[in-house]
Amino acid sequence: MKVLGLILAGGKSENLGKLVYKRASAALPIAGKYRAIDFTLSNMVNSGIIKVGVLTQYNPRSLMDHLGSGKEWDLDRKKGGLFILQPYIGFSGEYWYKGTADAIFQNMTVLRRGEEDYVLIGSGDHIYKMNYSDLYMYHFSKGADITLVTKELDDTYDMSQYGSVVVDENMKITQFYEKVENPPSRRAFLGIYFINKHLLMELLYSTVPNGGNDLLLDVILPRLDELNVYAYDFKGYWRNIKKGVDEYFKINMDIINDRNVREELFYQNGKVYTKLKDFPPAKFTSNSEVINSIVADGSIISGSVKNSVLFRGTVVKAGAKIENSIIMQGTVIEEGAVVKNAILDKDCHVREGQVIIGEDELVVLEKRTII
């Protein structure tokens, strides 16, 4: 299918606090060796989309280093490929992206010059697995102008943090409530758009120069009565990292504790691709104890690890105990130290005998913290 993929990856995501002081939320590590953007990017590649633009802005260095030329996703190609779309200053005075619509509008050249007929827009910090080919066929079957991917959320989601969608019997969207208390529906918009490219260009040209900078609120919702906007019902696992540290922690714990989530994310609808690194296999000494955990390559474990995610190159020395925690790449936990209910960012160092325990809330240490 001739579809241009656009991934929105420039948000600041202040709810994540220390975890995004030095990286975009789309670059946040997940499940031992992945980054958040790997899921949406792999979904696109697995669905046959060979031209993908990543719109970056806030703290892009880590994200750009991870994406590189796109080789790991088979996007280092002469036709199509991976494009990093950053804001820039040009002769006509371009500026920082003011919103999702403005970000795409400033990169209109990518739309104009492309051979694609449709545009798929997703977020770089959502964790899910989806075959977009099904969305493509659904869009045609409905005769839709725009299709928004939605999901009926259960009680583990706070609906006041999501856009609530009301549909008729044919799944056409009739009303939309953006992050309101007590919404009339638990059907939430997942931030995924499928739209005809020329229609998108026309809508952006008529909206953005007049001050409408948000794709959903300024471009689509004011035209619900004019356009055929349909909802596509997604039934799989989906979580949004931007909602906060607790959400990020829950995603990693879901991958550990729920076999169905692991199967869906990593074994269905193709692989999840990520940047390769030359680490040796994880090493476990005779003193180690590892229960219900992910331990990535390059790690050396001599202590106890329970219900935790350890990223590449972590070191847990003899007598150290880790429980219900996320330990990112290159972190060292020395002899006798205890880490429980915590998130330790990259290259932290917990010295011998130190105790880090989150009681009422998670303890979060930023990069290169020494305790």
mmCIF file of C-alpha atoms in Angstrom:
data_model
loop_
_atom_site.group_PDB
_atom_site.id
_atom_site.type_symbol
_atom_site.label_atom_id
_atom_site.label_comp_id
_atom_site.label_asym_id
_atom_site.label_seq_id
_atom_site.Cartn_x
_atom_site.Cartn_y
_atom_site.Cartn_z
ATOM 1 C CA MET A 1 0.000 0.000 0.000
ATOM 2 C CA LYS A 2 1.271 3.486 -0.843
ATOM 3 C CA VAL A 3 1.186 5.082 2.583
ATOM 4 C CA LEU A 4 3.460 7.692 4.131
ATOM 5 C CA GLY A 5 4.103 7.069 7.819
ATOM 6 C CA LEU A 6 4.555 10.031 10.152
ATOM 7 C CA ILE A 7 5.585 9.506 13.779
ATOM 8 C CA LEU A 8 5.075 12.375 16.229
ATOM 9 C CA ALA A 9 8.053 12.223 18.586
ATOM 10 C CA GLY A 10 8.729 15.799 19.661
ATOM 11 C CA GLY A 11 6.685 16.156 22.830
ATOM 12 C CA LYS A 12 8.226 17.216 26.143
ATOM 13 C CA SER A 13 6.067 14.862 28.252
ATOM 14 C CA GLU A 14 6.570 16.639 31.581
ATOM 15 C CA ASN A 15 4.614 13.948 33.455
ATOM 16 C CA LEU A 16 7.661 11.682 33.135
ATOM 17 C CA GLY A 17 9.821 14.031 35.197
ATOM 18 C CA LYS A 18 13.465 12.970 35.552
ATOM 19 C CA LEU A 19 13.121 10.257 32.916
ATOM 20 C CA VAL A 20 12.882 12.871 30.142
ATOM 21 C CA TYR A 21 15.356 15.476 31.419
ATOM 22 C CA LYS A 22 17.830 14.308 28.770
ATOM 23 C CA ARG A 23 15.714 12.424 26.205
ATOM 24 C CA ALA A 24 12.415 12.586 24.342
ATOM 25 C CA SER A 25 9.678 10.281 25.643
ATOM 26 C CA ALA A 26 9.819 8.368 22.336
ATOM 27 C CA ALA A 27 13.410 7.402 23.224
ATOM 28 C CA LEU A 28 12.508 6.041 26.661
ATOM 29 C CA PRO A 29 13.901 2.498 27.140
ATOM 30 C CA ILE A 30 11.376 -0.349 27.370
ATOM 31 C CA ALA A 31 11.608 -4.046 28.285
ATOM 32 C CA GLY A 32 15.356 -4.469 28.511
ATOM 33 C CA LYS A 33 16.627 -3.394 25.095
ATOM 34 C CA TYR A 34 13.918 -1.504 23.206
ATOM 35 C CA ARG A 35 12.911 2.147 22.934
ATOM 36 C CA ALA A 36 9.312 3.339 22.922
ATOM 37 C CA ILE A 37 9.447 4.421 19.271
ATOM 38 C CA ASP A 38 10.428 0.891 18.205
ATOM 39 C CA PHE A 39 6.834 -0.283 18.510
ATOM 40 C CA THR A 40 5.146 2.254 16.212
ATOM 41 C CA LEU A 41 8.080 2.193 13.782
ATOM 42 C CA SER A 42 8.094 -1.616 13.634
ATOM 43 C CA ASN A 43 4.307 -1.639 13.174
ATOM 44 C CA MET A 44 4.724 0.556 10.104
ATOM 45 C CA VAL A 45 7.519 -1.541 8.601
ATOM 46 C CA ASN A 46 5.671 -4.801 9.295
ATOM 47 C CA SER A 47 2.616 -3.322 7.545
ATOM 48 C CA GLY A 48 4.574 -2.581 4.375
ATOM 49 C CA ILE A 49 5.151 1.153 4.891
ATOM 50 C CA ILE A 50 8.612 1.917 3.484
ATOM 51 C CA LYS A 51 8.701 5.708 3.860
ATOM 52 C CA VAL A 52 8.562 7.072 7.408
ATOM 53 C CA GLY A 53 9.113 10.582 8.722
ATOM 54 C CA VAL A 54 9.868 11.097 12.431
ATOM 55 C CA LEU A 55 8.961 14.595 13.648
ATOM 56 C CA THR A 56 11.286 15.500 16.502
ATOM 57 C CA GLN A 57 11.773 18.603 18.617
ATOM 58 C CA TYR A 58 12.416 18.203 22.351
ATOM 59 C CA ASN A 59 15.777 16.610 23.333
ATOM 60 C CA PRO A 60 16.212 14.686 20.055
ATOM 61 C CA ARG A 61 19.860 13.580 20.382
ATOM 62 C CA SER A 62 19.205 10.220 22.068
ATOM 63 C CA LEU A 63 16.346 9.466 19.677
ATOM 64 C CA MET A 64 18.390 10.330 16.586
ATOM 65 C CA ASP A 65 21.302 8.238 17.806
ATOM 66 C CA HIS A 66 18.942 5.293 18.242
ATOM 67 C CA LEU A 67 17.308 5.619 14.820
ATOM 68 C CA GLY A 68 20.504 6.255 12.860
ATOM 69 C CA SER A 69 20.021 5.515 9.169
ATOM 70 C CA GLY A 70 17.039 3.251 9.835
ATOM 71 C CA LYS A 71 19.057 0.137 8.969
ATOM 72 C CA GLU A 72 17.591 -2.035 11.734
ATOM 73 C CA TRP A 73 14.095 -1.359 10.360
ATOM 74 C CA ASP A 74 15.152 -1.903 6.714
ATOM 75 C CA LEU A 75 14.634 1.796 6.031
ATOM 76 C CA ASP A 76 18.125 2.627 4.747
ATOM 77 C CA ARG A 77 16.980 2.536 1.124
ATOM 78 C CA LYS A 78 17.179 4.621 -2.034
ATOM 79 C CA LYS A 79 13.414 4.769 -2.515
ATOM 80 C CA GLY A 80 11.476 5.682 0.590
ATOM 81 C CA GLY A 81 13.410 5.245 3.828
ATOM 82 C CA LEU A 82 13.606 7.039 7.161
ATOM 83 C CA PHE A 83 13.490 10.834 7.456
ATOM 84 C CA ILE A 84 14.205 12.821 10.632
ATOM 85 C CA LEU A 85 12.063 15.968 10.428
ATOM 86 C CA GLN A 86 13.297 18.603 12.874
ATOM 87 C CA PRO A 87 12.172 22.236 13.134
ATOM 88 C CA TYR A 88 14.560 24.651 11.472
ATOM 89 C CA ILE A 89 15.160 28.308 10.680
ATOM 90 C CA GLY A 90 14.921 29.081 6.962
ATOM 91 C CA PHE A 91 14.868 32.159 4.757
ATOM 92 C CA SER A 92 11.140 32.647 5.292
ATOM 93 C CA GLY A 93 11.492 32.415 9.079
ATOM 94 C CA GLU A 94 10.272 28.959 10.096
ATOM 95 C CA TYR A 95 10.070 28.300 13.822
ATOM 96 C CA TRP A 96 9.628 25.694 16.517
ATOM 97 C CA TYR A 97 6.646 23.422 15.998
ATOM 98 C CA LYS A 98 3.578 24.931 17.652
ATOM 99 C CA GLY A 99 1.504 21.743 17.532
ATOM 100 C CA THR A 100 0.892 18.545 15.616
ATOM 101 C CA ALA A 101 -0.745 20.250 12.618
ATOM 102 C CA ASP A 102 1.947 22.926 12.446
ATOM 103 C CA ALA A 103 4.682 20.272 12.610
ATOM 104 C CA ILE A 104 3.285 18.477 9.566
ATOM 105 C CA PHE A 105 2.593 21.758 7.788
ATOM 106 C CA GLN A 106 6.223 22.845 8.151
ATOM 107 C CA ASN A 107 7.220 19.603 6.425
ATOM 108 C CA MET A 108 4.692 19.867 3.618
ATOM 109 C CA THR A 109 7.462 19.215 1.088
ATOM 110 C CA VAL A 110 7.584 15.580 2.217
ATOM 111 C CA LEU A 111 3.876 15.237 1.391
ATOM 112 C CA ARG A 112 4.023 17.167 -1.872
ATOM 113 C CA ARG A 113 6.957 15.271 -3.338
ATOM 114 C CA GLY A 114 5.907 11.802 -2.260
ATOM 115 C CA GLU A 115 4.105 9.264 -4.435
ATOM 116 C CA GLU A 116 1.978 8.041 -1.551
ATOM 117 C CA ASP A 117 -1.806 8.422 -1.620
ATOM 118 C CA TYR A 118 -2.439 8.136 2.116
ATOM 119 C CA VAL A 119 -0.848 9.233 5.374
ATOM 120 C CA LEU A 120 -0.735 7.243 8.604
ATOM 121 C CA ILE A 121 0.079 9.389 11.644
ATOM 122 C CA GLY A 122 1.002 7.823 14.963
ATOM 123 C CA SER A 123 2.801 8.669 18.194
ATOM 124 C CA GLY A 124 6.326 7.575 19.057
ATOM 125 C CA ASP A 125 5.596 6.955 22.738
ATOM 126 C CA HIS A 126 2.656 4.543 22.587
ATOM 127 C CA ILE A 127 3.236 0.845 23.278
ATOM 128 C CA TYR A 128 1.103 -1.494 21.150
ATOM 129 C CA LYS A 129 1.254 -3.957 18.250
ATOM 130 C CA MET A 130 -0.970 -3.427 15.231
ATOM 131 C CA ASN A 131 -1.236 -4.460 11.596
ATOM 132 C CA TYR A 132 -2.059 -1.218 9.807
ATOM 133 C CA SER A 133 -3.127 -3.157 6.707
ATOM 134 C CA ASP A 134 -6.387 -3.942 8.525
ATOM 135 C CA LEU A 135 -6.867 -0.229 9.222
ATOM 136 C CA TYR A 136 -6.195 0.500 5.522
ATOM 137 C CA MET A 137 -8.915 -1.960 4.403
ATOM 138 C CA TYR A 138 -11.375 -0.703 7.027
ATOM 139 C CA HIS A 139 -10.861 2.884 5.849
ATOM 140 C CA PHE A 140 -11.825 1.868 2.301
ATOM 141 C CA SER A 141 -14.770 -0.268 3.347
ATOM 142 C CA LYS A 142 -16.316 2.675 5.206
ATOM 143 C CA GLY A 143 -15.678 5.217 2.461
ATOM 144 C CA ALA A 144 -14.053 7.330 5.156
ATOM 145 C CA ASP A 145 -12.310 10.653 4.717
ATOM 146 C CA ILE A 146 -10.462 10.183 8.003
ATOM 147 C CA THR A 147 -10.228 7.157 10.280
ATOM 148 C CA LEU A 148 -9.218 7.512 13.933
ATOM 149 C CA VAL A 149 -8.110 4.445 15.879
ATOM 150 C CA THR A 150 -10.026 4.030 19.141
ATOM 151 C CA LYS A 151 -10.272 1.536 21.970
ATOM 152 C CA GLU A 152 -12.752 0.757 24.736
ATOM 153 C CA LEU A 153 -10.681 1.341 27.866
ATOM 154 C CA ASP A 154 -11.140 -0.628 31.080
ATOM 155 C CA ASP A 155 -10.971 0.657 34.646
ATOM 156 C CA THR A 156 -7.156 0.624 34.726
ATOM 157 C CA TYR A 157 -7.210 3.801 32.602
ATOM 158 C CA ASP A 158 -8.230 7.226 33.878
ATOM 159 C CA MET A 159 -10.636 8.391 31.150
ATOM 160 C CA SER A 160 -10.223 12.026 32.181
ATOM 161 C CA GLN A 161 -6.738 11.826 30.619
ATOM 162 C CA TYR A 162 -7.984 10.681 27.227
ATOM 163 C CA GLY A 163 -10.177 11.971 24.445
ATOM 164 C CA SER A 164 -13.611 10.305 24.584
ATOM 165 C CA VAL A 165 -15.282 9.346 21.300
ATOM 166 C CA VAL A 166 -19.012 8.868 20.641
ATOM 167 C CA VAL A 167 -19.979 6.873 17.531
ATOM 168 C CA ASP A 168 -23.207 5.900 15.780
ATOM 169 C CA GLU A 169 -24.238 2.379 14.771
ATOM 170 C CA ASN A 170 -21.908 2.500 11.740
ATOM 171 C CA MET A 171 -18.873 3.619 13.793
ATOM 172 C CA LYS A 172 -19.024 7.127 12.389
ATOM 173 C CA ILE A 173 -17.795 9.629 14.974
ATOM 174 C CA THR A 174 -20.548 12.018 16.035
ATOM 175 C CA GLN A 175 -19.029 13.646 19.128
ATOM 176 C CA PHE A 176 -15.617 14.032 20.738
ATOM 177 C CA TYR A 177 -14.841 15.104 24.302
ATOM 178 C CA GLU A 178 -11.216 16.040 24.978
ATOM 179 C CA LYS A 179 -10.075 14.980 28.472
ATOM 180 C CA VAL A 180 -13.224 15.737 30.464
ATOM 181 C CA GLU A 181 -14.436 14.464 33.826
ATOM 182 C CA ASN A 182 -17.170 11.814 33.550
ATOM 183 C CA PRO A 183 -17.086 11.398 29.737
ATOM 184 C CA PRO A 184 -20.164 9.836 28.091
ATOM 185 C CA SER A 185 -18.099 7.020 26.582
ATOM 186 C CA ARG A 186 -15.085 4.900 27.503
ATOM 187 C CA ARG A 187 -14.080 4.706 23.848
ATOM 188 C CA ALA A 188 -10.786 6.613 23.726
ATOM 189 C CA PHE A 189 -8.872 8.018 20.770
ATOM 190 C CA LEU A 190 -5.417 6.414 20.565
ATOM 191 C CA GLY A 191 -3.644 9.175 18.635
ATOM 192 C CA ILE A 192 -3.518 7.239 15.343
ATOM 193 C CA TYR A 193 -4.873 8.867 12.167
ATOM 194 C CA PHE A 194 -5.382 7.467 8.655
ATOM 195 C CA ILE A 195 -6.205 10.070 5.994
ATOM 196 C CA ASN A 196 -6.001 10.770 2.271
ATOM 197 C CA LYS A 197 -2.800 12.734 1.650
ATOM 198 C CA HIS A 198 -4.352 15.386 -0.586
ATOM 199 C CA LEU A 199 -7.217 15.913 1.845
ATOM 200 C CA LEU A 200 -4.706 16.347 4.667
ATOM 201 C CA MET A 201 -2.766 18.904 2.656
ATOM 202 C CA GLU A 202 -5.937 20.826 1.843
ATOM 203 C CA LEU A 203 -7.032 20.855 5.493
ATOM 204 C CA LEU A 204 -3.609 22.021 6.690
ATOM 205 C CA TYR A 205 -3.386 24.798 4.097
ATOM 206 C CA SER A 206 -6.794 26.125 5.166
ATOM 207 C CA THR A 207 -6.176 25.853 8.928
ATOM 208 C CA VAL A 208 -2.553 26.333 9.999
ATOM 209 C CA PRO A 209 -1.958 29.791 8.423
ATOM 210 C CA ASN A 210 -5.039 30.957 10.351
ATOM 211 C CA GLY A 211 -3.628 29.875 13.701
ATOM 212 C CA GLY A 212 -4.930 26.306 13.968
ATOM 213 C CA ASN A 213 -1.924 24.315 15.175
ATOM 214 C CA ASP A 214 -3.414 21.104 16.579
ATOM 215 C CA LEU A 215 -4.326 18.342 14.123
ATOM 216 C CA LEU A 216 -7.177 16.943 16.183
ATOM 217 C CA LEU A 217 -8.643 19.997 17.919
ATOM 218 C CA ASP A 218 -8.190 22.600 15.167
ATOM 219 C CA VAL A 219 -8.241 20.608 11.941
ATOM 220 C CA ILE A 220 -10.460 17.537 12.363
ATOM 221 C CA LEU A 221 -12.988 18.133 15.139
ATOM 222 C CA PRO A 222 -14.394 21.431 13.744
ATOM 223 C CA ARG A 223 -15.190 19.500 10.538
ATOM 224 C CA LEU A 224 -16.906 16.442 12.027
ATOM 225 C CA ASP A 225 -20.177 17.435 10.317
ATOM 226 C CA GLU A 226 -18.498 18.058 6.943
ATOM 227 C CA LEU A 227 -16.272 14.967 6.719
ATOM 228 C CA ASN A 228 -16.826 11.244 7.096
ATOM 229 C CA VAL A 229 -14.733 10.569 10.182
ATOM 230 C CA TYR A 230 -14.888 6.958 11.365
ATOM 231 C CA ALA A 231 -13.558 5.088 14.388
ATOM 232 C CA TYR A 232 -11.561 1.897 13.991
ATOM 233 C CA ASP A 233 -11.945 -0.354 17.028
ATOM 234 C CA PHE A 234 -8.597 -1.647 18.298
ATOM 235 C CA LYS A 235 -8.886 -4.533 20.759
ATOM 236 C CA GLY A 236 -5.235 -5.215 21.605
ATOM 237 C CA TYR A 237 -2.899 -3.995 24.333
ATOM 238 C CA TRP A 238 -2.202 -0.257 24.220
ATOM 239 C CA ARG A 239 -0.571 2.097 26.705
ATOM 240 C CA ASN A 240 0.617 5.698 26.540
ATOM 241 C CA ILE A 241 3.951 6.370 28.260
ATOM 242 C CA LYS A 242 3.296 10.130 28.341
ATOM 243 C CA LYS A 243 0.737 9.681 31.091
ATOM 244 C CA GLY A 244 3.472 9.503 33.694
ATOM 245 C CA VAL A 245 6.078 7.530 35.611
ATOM 246 C CA ASP A 246 3.497 5.098 37.023
ATOM 247 C CA GLU A 247 2.272 4.337 33.496
ATOM 248 C CA TYR A 248 5.831 3.713 32.314
ATOM 249 C CA PHE A 249 6.422 1.383 35.256
ATOM 250 C CA LYS A 250 3.147 -0.446 34.638
ATOM 251 C CA ILE A 251 4.017 -1.099 30.982
ATOM 252 C CA ASN A 252 7.273 -2.801 31.956
ATOM 253 C CA MET A 253 5.577 -4.787 34.717
ATOM 254 C CA ASP A 254 2.800 -5.876 32.318
ATOM 255 C CA ILE A 255 5.443 -7.279 29.982
ATOM 256 C CA ILE A 256 6.973 -9.245 32.867
ATOM 257 C CA ASN A 257 3.796 -10.482 34.517
ATOM 258 C CA ASP A 258 1.306 -10.994 31.683
ATOM 259 C CA ARG A 259 2.169 -13.694 29.177
ATOM 260 C CA ASN A 260 -0.588 -12.549 26.823
ATOM 261 C CA VAL A 261 0.938 -9.051 26.671
ATOM 262 C CA ARG A 262 4.378 -10.485 25.892
ATOM 263 C CA GLU A 263 2.974 -12.743 23.189
ATOM 264 C CA GLU A 264 1.044 -9.898 21.577
ATOM 265 C CA LEU A 265 3.814 -7.318 21.664
ATOM 266 C CA PHE A 266 6.756 -9.470 20.613
ATOM 267 C CA TYR A 267 5.441 -12.470 18.687
ATOM 268 C CA GLN A 268 2.304 -11.382 16.810
ATOM 269 C CA ASN A 269 2.100 -9.283 13.617
ATOM 270 C CA GLY A 270 5.845 -9.357 13.028
ATOM 271 C CA LYS A 271 8.889 -8.584 15.148
ATOM 272 C CA VAL A 272 9.766 -5.472 17.117
ATOM 273 C CA TYR A 273 13.022 -4.159 15.663
ATOM 274 C CA THR A 274 15.543 -2.088 17.580
ATOM 275 C CA LYS A 275 19.122 -0.838 17.380
ATOM 276 C CA LEU A 276 21.620 -3.656 17.789
ATOM 277 C CA LYS A 277 24.534 -3.404 20.205
ATOM 278 C CA ASP A 278 27.582 -5.630 20.580
ATOM 279 C CA PHE A 279 27.045 -6.940 24.093
ATOM 280 C CA PRO A 280 27.825 -10.524 25.141
ATOM 281 C CA PRO A 281 25.050 -12.704 26.616
ATOM 282 C CA ALA A 282 23.999 -11.998 30.196
ATOM 283 C CA LYS A 283 26.111 -13.775 32.812
ATOM 284 C CA PHE A 284 24.719 -15.333 35.988
ATOM 285 C CA THR A 285 27.131 -16.443 38.707
ATOM 286 C CA SER A 286 26.542 -19.309 41.143
ATOM 287 C CA ASN A 287 25.427 -16.787 43.801
ATOM 288 C CA SER A 288 22.703 -15.230 41.659
ATOM 289 C CA GLU A 289 18.940 -15.585 42.052
ATOM 290 C CA VAL A 290 16.673 -14.312 39.274
ATOM 291 C CA ILE A 291 12.883 -14.677 39.491
ATOM 292 C CA ASN A 292 10.266 -13.403 37.031
ATOM 293 C CA SER A 293 12.542 -10.772 35.492
ATOM 294 C CA ILE A 294 13.985 -9.538 32.211
ATOM 295 C CA VAL A 295 17.787 -9.426 32.154
ATOM 296 C CA ALA A 296 19.238 -8.007 28.947
ATOM 297 C CA ASP A 297 22.509 -8.890 27.245
ATOM 298 C CA GLY A 298 25.765 -7.642 28.713
ATOM 299 C CA SER A 299 24.508 -7.825 32.299
ATOM 300 C CA ILE A 300 26.397 -9.608 35.081
ATOM 301 C CA ILE A 301 24.237 -10.860 37.947
ATOM 302 C CA SER A 302 25.660 -12.098 41.222
ATOM 303 C CA GLY A 303 22.853 -10.954 43.534
ATOM 304 C CA SER A 304 19.070 -11.349 43.788
ATOM 305 C CA VAL A 305 16.691 -9.971 41.145
ATOM 306 C CA LYS A 306 12.919 -10.358 41.477
ATOM 307 C CA ASN A 307 10.060 -8.940 39.361
ATOM 308 C CA SER A 308 12.362 -6.442 37.690
ATOM 309 C CA VAL A 309 13.642 -5.279 34.295
ATOM 310 C CA LEU A 310 17.399 -4.961 33.887
ATOM 311 C CA PHE A 311 18.696 -3.317 30.723
ATOM 312 C CA ARG A 312 21.936 -3.988 28.856
ATOM 313 C CA GLY A 313 25.215 -3.907 30.725
ATOM 314 C CA THR A 314 23.850 -3.714 34.264
ATOM 315 C CA VAL A 315 25.901 -5.173 37.114
ATOM 316 C CA VAL A 316 24.363 -6.591 40.287
ATOM 317 C CA LYS A 317 27.078 -7.669 42.703
ATOM 318 C CA ALA A 318 26.947 -10.392 45.363
ATOM 319 C CA GLY A 319 24.483 -9.817 48.181
ATOM 320 C CA ALA A 320 22.658 -7.024 46.370
ATOM 321 C CA LYS A 321 18.862 -7.263 46.157
ATOM 322 C CA ILE A 322 16.617 -5.791 43.469
ATOM 323 C CA GLU A 323 12.840 -6.112 43.577
ATOM 324 C CA ASN A 324 9.965 -4.530 41.608
ATOM 325 C CA SER A 325 12.354 -2.155 39.873
ATOM 326 C CA ILE A 326 13.594 -0.968 36.480
ATOM 327 C CA ILE A 327 17.375 -0.701 36.163
ATOM 328 C CA MET A 328 18.600 0.948 32.963
ATOM 329 C CA GLN A 329 21.747 0.391 30.938
ATOM 330 C CA GLY A 330 25.157 0.551 32.562
ATOM 331 C CA THR A 331 23.924 0.869 36.147
ATOM 332 C CA VAL A 332 25.996 -0.803 38.891
ATOM 333 C CA ILE A 333 24.490 -2.115 42.140
ATOM 334 C CA GLU A 334 27.287 -2.940 44.576
ATOM 335 C CA GLU A 335 27.505 -5.570 47.321
ATOM 336 C CA GLY A 336 24.714 -5.599 49.881
ATOM 337 C CA ALA A 337 22.743 -2.736 48.326
ATOM 338 C CA VAL A 338 18.935 -2.944 48.220
ATOM 339 C CA VAL A 339 16.763 -1.426 45.475
ATOM 340 C CA LYS A 340 13.000 -1.873 45.705
ATOM 341 C CA ASN A 341 10.097 -0.102 43.957
ATOM 342 C CA ALA A 342 12.439 2.147 42.008
ATOM 343 C CA ILE A 343 13.474 3.272 38.531
ATOM 344 C CA LEU A 344 17.195 3.893 38.038
ATOM 345 C CA ASP A 345 18.138 5.642 34.811
ATOM 346 C CA LYS A 346 21.296 4.914 32.787
ATOM 347 C CA ASP A 347 24.754 4.740 34.358
ATOM 348 C CA CYS A 348 23.634 5.115 37.975
ATOM 349 C CA HIS A 349 25.848 3.756 40.747
ATOM 350 C CA VAL A 350 24.464 2.437 44.023
ATOM 351 C CA ARG A 351 27.321 1.944 46.444
ATOM 352 C CA GLU A 352 27.865 -0.906 48.871
ATOM 353 C CA GLY A 353 25.147 -1.308 51.513
ATOM 354 C CA GLN A 354 22.948 1.566 50.305
ATOM 355 C CA VAL A 355 19.157 1.152 50.509
ATOM 356 C CA ILE A 356 16.705 2.639 47.985
ATOM 357 C CA ILE A 357 13.076 1.734 48.702
ATOM 358 C CA GLY A 358 9.977 3.410 47.332
ATOM 359 C CA GLU A 359 7.181 3.348 49.901
ATOM 360 C CA ASP A 360 4.095 5.312 48.801
ATOM 361 C CA GLU A 361 5.515 6.105 45.369
ATOM 362 C CA LEU A 362 8.332 4.991 43.099
ATOM 363 C CA VAL A 363 11.837 6.310 43.650
ATOM 364 C CA VAL A 364 13.283 7.699 40.400
ATOM 365 C CA LEU A 365 16.998 8.414 39.947
ATOM 366 C CA GLU A 366 18.099 10.397 36.913
ATOM 367 C CA LYS A 367 21.054 9.527 34.684
ATOM 368 C CA ARG A 368 24.480 9.094 36.301
ATOM 369 C CA THR A 369 23.235 9.476 39.871
ATOM 370 C CA ILE A 370 25.603 8.131 42.526
ATOM 371 C CA ILE A 371 24.132 7.008 45.836
#
